Amino acid sequence: QVQLVESGGGLVQPGGSLRLSCTASGSIFSINTMGWYRQAPGKERELVASIKSGDITNYADSVKGRFAISRDGAANTVFLQMNSLKPEDTAVYYCNALVVVSSTYALLDRWGQGTQVTVSS
């Protein structure tokens, strides 16, 4: 019913920048919260940043001041601008959304397929 499609990952040198995008599509009535998580090899998935109604944002301490999350509500799209990237930012980045489905008004937790971000010289 609802799909999330991510784009924008890749290989970048330390200190570089990348911008991730994620668009939700399907039977969407509204989206409460959208966010980005990441999972590095051998580690648990962790929250990177989230944004909810009213453009209230939340960031992991490790990315504060370097990453910025934003949202285009009309397009059901969330962005993650990543600056001053470090090797420890290397991970698969997953988009997440809490979606109210238009047909049933049920609240669904949806994930994207993930996009690889590699920071290396």
CSV table of N, CA and C in Angstrom, one decimal:
chain,number,residue,atom,x,y,z
A,1,GLN,N,0.8,-1.2,0.0
A,1,GLN,CA,0.0,0.0,0.0
A,1,GLN,C,0.8,1.3,0.0
A,2,VAL,N,1.9,1.2,0.8
A,2,VAL,CA,2.8,2.4,0.9
A,2,VAL,C,4.2,1.9,0.6
A,3,GLN,N,4.9,2.6,-0.3
A,3,GLN,CA,6.3,2.3,-0.6
A,3,GLN,C,7.2,3.5,-0.3
A,4,LEU,N,8.4,3.2,0.1
A,4,LEU,CA,9.4,4.3,0.3
A,4,LEU,C,10.6,4.0,-0.7
A,5,VAL,N,11.0,5.0,-1.4
A,5,VAL,CA,12.1,4.8,-2.4
A,5,VAL,C,13.2,5.8,-2.0
A,6,GLU,N,14.4,5.3,-1.8
A,6,GLU,CA,15.5,6.2,-1.4
A,6,GLU,C,16.4,6.4,-2.6
A,7,SER,N,17.2,7.5,-2.6
A,7,SER,CA,18.2,7.7,-3.6
A,7,SER,C,19.3,8.6,-3.0
A,8,GLY,N,20.4,8.7,-3.6
A,8,GLY,CA,21.5,9.6,-3.2
A,8,GLY,C,22.7,9.1,-2.5
A,9,GLY,N,22.7,7.8,-2.3
A,9,GLY,CA,23.9,7.2,-1.6
A,9,GLY,C,25.1,7.1,-2.6
A,10,GLY,N,26.2,6.7,-2.1
A,10,GLY,CA,27.4,6.6,-2.9
A,10,GLY,C,28.7,6.6,-2.1
A,11,LEU,N,29.8,6.8,-2.9
A,11,LEU,CA,31.1,6.9,-2.3
A,11,LEU,C,31.6,8.3,-2.3
A,12,VAL,N,32.1,8.7,-1.1
A,12,VAL,CA,32.5,10.1,-1.0
A,12,VAL,C,33.8,10.1,-0.1
A,13,GLN,N,34.6,11.1,-0.3
A,13,GLN,CA,35.9,11.2,0.5
A,13,GLN,C,35.5,11.9,1.8
A,14,PRO,N,36.3,11.6,2.9
A,14,PRO,CA,36.1,12.3,4.1
A,14,PRO,C,36.1,13.8,4.0
A,15,GLY,N,35.2,14.4,4.7
A,15,GLY,CA,35.0,15.8,4.5
A,15,GLY,C,34.0,16.2,3.5
A,16,GLY,N,33.6,15.3,2.7
A,16,GLY,CA,32.7,15.5,1.6
A,16,GLY,C,31.2,15.6,2.0
A,17,SER,N,30.3,15.7,1.0
A,17,SER,CA,28.9,15.8,1.3
A,17,SER,C,28.1,14.9,0.4
A,18,LEU,N,27.0,14.5,0.9
A,18,LEU,CA,26.0,13.8,0.1
A,18,LEU,C,24.6,14.2,0.6
A,19,ARG,N,23.6,14.1,-0.4
A,19,ARG,CA,22.3,14.4,0.0
A,19,ARG,C,21.4,13.2,-0.4
A,20,LEU,N,20.7,12.6,0.6
A,20,LEU,CA,19.8,11.5,0.5
A,20,LEU,C,18.4,12.0,0.3
A,21,SER,N,17.6,11.3,-0.5
A,21,SER,CA,16.2,11.6,-0.7
A,21,SER,C,15.4,10.4,-0.5
A,22,CYS,N,14.2,10.5,0.0
A,22,CYS,CA,13.2,9.4,0.2
A,22,CYS,C,11.8,9.9,-0.1
A,23,THR,N,11.2,9.2,-1.0
A,23,THR,CA,9.8,9.6,-1.4
A,23,THR,C,8.8,8.5,-1.0
A,24,ALA,N,7.8,8.8,-0.4
A,24,ALA,CA,6.7,7.9,0.0
A,24,ALA,C,5.6,8.0,-1.1
A,25,SER,N,5.1,6.8,-1.5
A,25,SER,CA,4.0,6.8,-2.4
A,25,SER,C,3.0,5.7,-2.1
A,26,GLY,N,1.8,5.8,-2.6
A,26,GLY,CA,0.8,4.8,-2.3
A,26,GLY,C,-0.5,5.5,-1.7
A,27,SER,N,-1.2,4.7,-0.9
A,27,SER,CA,-2.5,5.1,-0.3
A,27,SER,C,-2.2,5.9,1.0
A,28,ILE,N,-1.7,7.1,0.8
A,28,ILE,CA,-1.3,7.9,2.0
A,28,ILE,C,-2.3,9.0,2.3
A,29,PHE,N,-2.8,9.0,3.5
A,29,PHE,CA,-3.6,10.1,4.0
A,29,PHE,C,-2.8,11.2,4.6
A,30,SER,N,-1.8,10.8,5.4
A,30,SER,CA,-0.9,11.7,6.0
A,30,SER,C,0.3,11.0,6.5
A,31,ILE,N,1.4,11.7,6.7
A,31,ILE,CA,2.6,11.2,7.3
A,31,ILE,C,3.0,11.9,8.6
A,32,ASN,N,3.0,11.1,9.7
A,32,ASN,CA,3.3,11.7,11.0
A,32,ASN,C,4.8,12.1,11.1
A,33,THR,N,5.6,11.1,10.9
A,33,THR,CA,7.1,11.3,11.1
A,33,THR,C,7.8,10.6,10.0
A,34,MET,N,8.9,11.3,9.5
A,34,MET,CA,9.8,10.6,8.6
A,34,MET,C,11.2,10.7,9.2
A,35,GLY,N,12.0,9.8,8.9
A,35,GLY,CA,13.4,9.8,9.5
A,35,GLY,C,14.3,8.9,8.7
A,36,TRP,N,15.6,9.0,9.1
A,36,TRP,CA,16.7,8.2,8.6
A,36,TRP,C,17.4,7.5,9.7
A,37,TYR,N,17.6,6.2,9.4
A,37,TYR,CA,18.3,5.3,10.3
A,37,TYR,C,19.5,4.8,9.5
A,38,ARG,N,20.5,4.3,10.2
A,38,ARG,CA,21.6,3.7,9.5
A,38,ARG,C,22.1,2.4,10.3
A,39,GLN,N,22.7,1.6,9.5
A,39,GLN,CA,23.2,0.3,10.1
A,39,GLN,C,24.6,0.0,9.5
A,40,ALA,N,25.6,0.0,10.3
A,40,ALA,CA,27.0,-0.3,9.9
A,40,ALA,C,27.2,-1.8,10.1
A,41,PRO,N,28.1,-2.4,9.4
A,41,PRO,CA,28.4,-3.9,9.5
A,41,PRO,C,28.7,-4.2,11.0
A,42,GLY,N,28.0,-5.2,11.5
A,42,GLY,CA,28.2,-5.7,12.9
A,42,GLY,C,27.6,-4.8,13.9
A,43,LYS,N,26.8,-3.8,13.5
A,43,LYS,CA,26.2,-2.9,14.5
A,43,LYS,C,24.7,-2.9,14.4
A,44,GLU,N,24.0,-2.4,15.4
A,44,GLU,CA,22.6,-2.3,15.3
A,44,GLU,C,22.2,-1.1,14.6
A,45,ARG,N,20.9,-1.1,14.0
A,45,ARG,CA,20.4,0.0,13.3
A,45,ARG,C,20.2,1.1,14.4
A,46,GLU,N,20.5,2.4,14.0
A,46,GLU,CA,20.4,3.5,14.9
A,46,GLU,C,19.7,4.7,14.2
A,47,LEU,N,19.1,5.5,15.0
A,47,LEU,CA,18.4,6.7,14.4
A,47,LEU,C,19.5,7.7,14.1
A,48,VAL,N,19.4,8.3,12.9
A,48,VAL,CA,20.3,9.4,12.5
A,48,VAL,C,19.6,10.7,12.7
A,49,ALA,N,18.4,10.8,12.2
A,49,ALA,CA,17.6,12.1,12.3
A,49,ALA,C,16.1,11.8,12.0
A,50,SER,N,15.3,12.6,12.5
A,50,SER,CA,13.8,12.5,12.2
A,50,SER,C,13.2,13.9,12.2
A,51,ILE,N,12.0,13.9,11.5
A,51,ILE,CA,11.3,15.2,11.4
A,51,ILE,C,9.8,14.8,11.5
A,52,LYS,N,9.1,15.6,12.3
A,52,LYS,CA,7.7,15.4,12.4
A,52,LYS,C,6.9,16.6,12.2
A,53,SER,N,5.6,16.5,12.3
A,53,SER,CA,4.7,17.7,12.0
A,53,SER,C,5.2,18.9,12.8
A,54,GLY,N,5.1,20.0,12.1
A,54,GLY,CA,5.7,21.3,12.7
A,54,GLY,C,7.2,21.4,12.5
A,55,ASP,N,7.7,20.5,11.7
A,55,ASP,CA,9.1,20.5,11.3
A,55,ASP,C,10.0,20.4,12.6
A,56,ILE,N,9.5,19.6,13.5
A,56,ILE,CA,10.3,19.3,14.7
A,56,ILE,C,11.3,18.3,14.4
A,57,THR,N,12.6,18.6,14.6
A,57,THR,CA,13.7,17.6,14.2
A,57,THR,C,14.4,17.0,15.5
A,58,ASN,N,15.0,15.9,15.2
A,58,ASN,CA,15.7,15.2,16.3
A,58,ASN,C,16.9,14.6,15.6
A,59,TYR,N,18.1,14.7,16.2
A,59,TYR,CA,19.4,14.2,15.6
A,59,TYR,C,20.1,13.4,16.6
A,60,ALA,N,20.8,12.4,16.1
A,60,ALA,CA,21.8,11.7,16.9
A,60,ALA,C,22.9,12.6,17.3
A,61,ASP,N,23.5,12.5,18.4
A,61,ASP,CA,24.6,13.3,18.9
A,61,ASP,C,25.7,13.3,17.9
A,62,SER,N,26.0,12.1,17.3
A,62,SER,CA,27.1,12.0,16.4
A,62,SER,C,27.0,12.8,15.1
A,63,VAL,N,25.8,13.2,14.8
A,63,VAL,CA,25.7,13.9,13.5
A,63,VAL,C,25.2,15.4,13.7
A,64,LYS,N,25.0,15.8,14.9
A,64,LYS,CA,24.5,17.2,15.1
A,64,LYS,C,25.6,18.2,14.6
A,65,GLY,N,25.1,19.2,13.9
A,65,GLY,CA,26.0,20.2,13.3
A,65,GLY,C,26.6,19.8,12.0
A,66,ARG,N,26.4,18.5,11.6
A,66,ARG,CA,26.9,18.1,10.3
A,66,ARG,C,25.8,17.7,9.3
A,67,PHE,N,24.7,17.1,9.8
A,67,PHE,CA,23.6,16.6,9.0
A,67,PHE,C,22.4,17.5,9.2
A,68,ALA,N,21.6,17.6,8.2
A,68,ALA,CA,20.4,18.4,8.3
A,68,ALA,C,19.2,17.6,7.6
A,69,ILE,N,18.1,17.4,8.3
A,69,ILE,CA,17.0,16.7,7.8
A,69,ILE,C,15.9,17.8,7.4
A,70,SER,N,15.3,17.6,6.3
A,70,SER,CA,14.2,18.5,5.9
A,70,SER,C,13.1,17.7,5.2
A,71,ARG,N,12.0,18.3,4.9
A,71,ARG,CA,10.9,17.6,4.4
A,71,ARG,C,10.1,18.5,3.4
A,72,ASP,N,9.6,17.9,2.4
A,72,ASP,CA,8.7,18.5,1.4
A,72,ASP,C,7.3,17.7,1.6
A,73,GLY,N,6.5,18.3,2.5
A,73,GLY,CA,5.2,17.6,2.8
A,73,GLY,C,4.3,17.3,1.6
A,74,ALA,N,4.3,18.3,0.7
A,74,ALA,CA,3.4,18.1,-0.4
A,74,ALA,C,3.9,17.0,-1.3
A,75,ALA,N,5.2,16.7,-1.3
A,75,ALA,CA,5.7,15.6,-2.2
A,75,ALA,C,6.0,14.4,-1.4
A,76,ASN,N,5.6,14.4,-0.1
A,76,ASN,CA,5.9,13.2,0.8
A,76,ASN,C,7.3,12.8,0.7
A,77,THR,N,8.2,13.7,0.7
A,77,THR,CA,9.6,13.5,0.5
A,77,THR,C,10.4,14.0,1.7
A,78,VAL,N,11.4,13.3,2.1
A,78,VAL,CA,12.3,13.7,3.2
A,78,VAL,C,13.7,13.7,2.6
A,79,PHE,N,14.5,14.6,3.1
A,79,PHE,CA,15.9,14.8,2.6
A,79,PHE,C,16.9,14.7,3.8
A,80,LEU,N,18.1,14.2,3.6
A,80,LEU,CA,19.1,14.3,4.6
A,80,LEU,C,20.4,14.8,3.9
A,81,GLN,N,20.7,16.0,4.3
A,81,GLN,CA,21.9,16.7,3.8
A,81,GLN,C,23.0,16.3,4.8
A,82,MET,N,24.0,15.6,4.2
A,82,MET,CA,25.2,15.2,5.1
A,82,MET,C,26.4,15.9,4.7
A,83,ASN,N,27.0,16.7,5.6
A,83,ASN,CA,28.2,17.4,5.3
A,83,ASN,C,29.3,16.9,6.3
A,84,SER,N,30.5,17.3,5.9
A,84,SER,CA,31.7,16.9,6.8
A,84,SER,C,31.7,15.4,7.1
A,85,LEU,N,31.5,14.6,6.1
A,85,LEU,CA,31.3,13.2,6.3
A,85,LEU,C,32.6,12.6,6.8
A,86,LYS,N,32.4,11.6,7.7
A,86,LYS,CA,33.6,10.9,8.3
A,86,LYS,C,33.5,9.4,8.0
A,87,PRO,N,34.6,8.7,8.0
A,87,PRO,CA,34.6,7.2,7.7
A,87,PRO,C,33.6,6.5,8.6
A,88,GLU,N,33.4,7.0,9.8
A,88,GLU,CA,32.4,6.3,10.7
A,88,GLU,C,31.0,6.5,10.4
A,89,ASP,N,30.7,7.4,9.4
A,89,ASP,CA,29.4,7.5,8.9
A,89,ASP,C,29.0,6.5,7.8
A,90,THR,N,30.0,5.7,7.5
A,90,THR,CA,29.8,4.6,6.5
A,90,THR,C,28.7,3.6,7.0
A,91,ALA,N,27.7,3.4,6.3
A,91,ALA,CA,26.6,2.5,6.7
A,91,ALA,C,25.6,2.4,5.5
A,92,VAL,N,24.6,1.5,5.7
A,92,VAL,CA,23.4,1.5,4.9
A,92,VAL,C,22.4,2.4,5.6
A,93,TYR,N,21.9,3.4,4.8
A,93,TYR,CA,21.0,4.3,5.4
A,93,TYR,C,19.6,4.0,4.9
A,94,TYR,N,18.7,3.9,5.9
A,94,TYR,CA,17.3,3.5,5.7
A,94,TYR,C,16.3,4.7,6.0
A,95,CYS,N,15.4,4.8,5.1
A,95,CYS,CA,14.3,5.8,5.3
A,95,CYS,C,13.2,5.1,6.1
A,96,ASN,N,12.6,5.9,6.9
A,96,ASN,CA,11.4,5.4,7.7
A,96,ASN,C,10.3,6.4,7.7
A,97,ALA,N,9.1,5.9,7.7
A,97,ALA,CA,7.9,6.8,7.8
A,97,ALA,C,6.8,6.2,8.6
A,98,LEU,N,6.1,7.0,9.4
A,98,LEU,CA,4.9,6.6,10.1
A,98,LEU,C,3.8,7.2,9.3
A,99,VAL,N,3.0,6.3,8.6
A,99,VAL,CA,2.1,6.7,7.6
A,99,VAL,C,0.6,6.4,8.0
A,100,VAL,N,-0.3,7.3,7.8
A,100,VAL,CA,-1.7,7.0,8.0
A,100,VAL,C,-2.2,6.7,6.6
A,101,VAL,N,-2.8,5.4,6.5
A,101,VAL,CA,-3.3,5.0,5.2
A,101,VAL,C,-4.6,5.6,4.9
A,102,SER,N,-4.8,6.0,3.7
A,102,SER,CA,-6.0,6.7,3.4
A,102,SER,C,-7.3,5.8,3.4
A,103,SER,N,-7.2,4.5,3.1
A,103,SER,CA,-8.3,3.7,3.0
A,103,SER,C,-8.9,3.3,4.4
A,104,THR,N,-8.0,3.1,5.4
A,104,THR,CA,-8.4,2.6,6.7
A,104,THR,C,-8.0,3.5,7.8
A,105,TYR,N,-7.2,4.5,7.6
A,105,TYR,CA,-6.7,5.4,8.6
A,105,TYR,C,-5.8,4.6,9.6
A,106,ALA,N,-5.4,3.5,9.2
A,106,ALA,CA,-4.4,2.7,10.1
A,106,ALA,C,-3.0,3.4,10.0
A,107,LEU,N,-2.3,3.3,11.1
A,107,LEU,CA,-1.0,3.9,11.2
A,107,LEU,C,0.0,2.7,10.9
A,108,LEU,N,0.8,2.9,9.8
A,108,LEU,CA,1.8,1.9,9.4
A,108,LEU,C,3.2,2.4,9.6
A,109,ASP,N,4.1,1.6,9.9
A,109,ASP,CA,5.5,1.9,10.0
A,109,ASP,C,6.2,1.3,8.8
A,110,ARG,N,6.7,2.1,7.9
A,110,ARG,CA,7.3,1.7,6.6
A,110,ARG,C,8.8,2.0,6.5
A,111,TRP,N,9.5,1.1,5.8
A,111,TRP,CA,10.9,1.2,5.6
A,111,TRP,C,11.3,1.2,4.2
A,112,GLY,N,12.3,2.0,3.8
A,112,GLY,CA,12.8,1.9,2.5
A,112,GLY,C,13.8,0.7,2.4
A,113,GLN,N,14.3,0.5,1.2
A,113,GLN,CA,15.2,-0.7,0.9
A,113,GLN,C,16.6,-0.4,1.4
A,114,GLY,N,17.0,0.8,1.6
A,114,GLY,CA,18.3,1.1,2.1
A,114,GLY,C,19.2,1.6,1.0
A,115,THR,N,20.1,2.6,1.3
A,115,THR,CA,21.1,3.0,0.3
A,115,THR,C,22.4,3.1,1.0
A,116,GLN,N,23.4,2.6,0.3
A,116,GLN,CA,24.8,2.5,0.9
A,116,GLN,C,25.5,3.9,0.8
A,117,VAL,N,26.0,4.3,1.9
A,117,VAL,CA,26.9,5.5,2.0
A,117,VAL,C,28.3,5.0,2.5
A,118,THR,N,29.3,5.3,1.7
A,118,THR,CA,30.7,4.9,2.0
A,118,THR,C,31.5,6.1,2.0
A,119,VAL,N,32.2,6.3,3.1
A,119,VAL,CA,33.1,7.5,3.3
A,119,VAL,C,34.5,6.9,3.4
A,120,SER,N,35.3,7.2,2.3
A,120,SER,CA,36.6,6.6,2.3
A,120,SER,C,37.5,7.4,1.3
A,121,SER,N,38.8,7.4,1.6
A,121,SER,CA,39.7,8.1,0.7
A,121,SER,C,40.3,7.0,-0.2
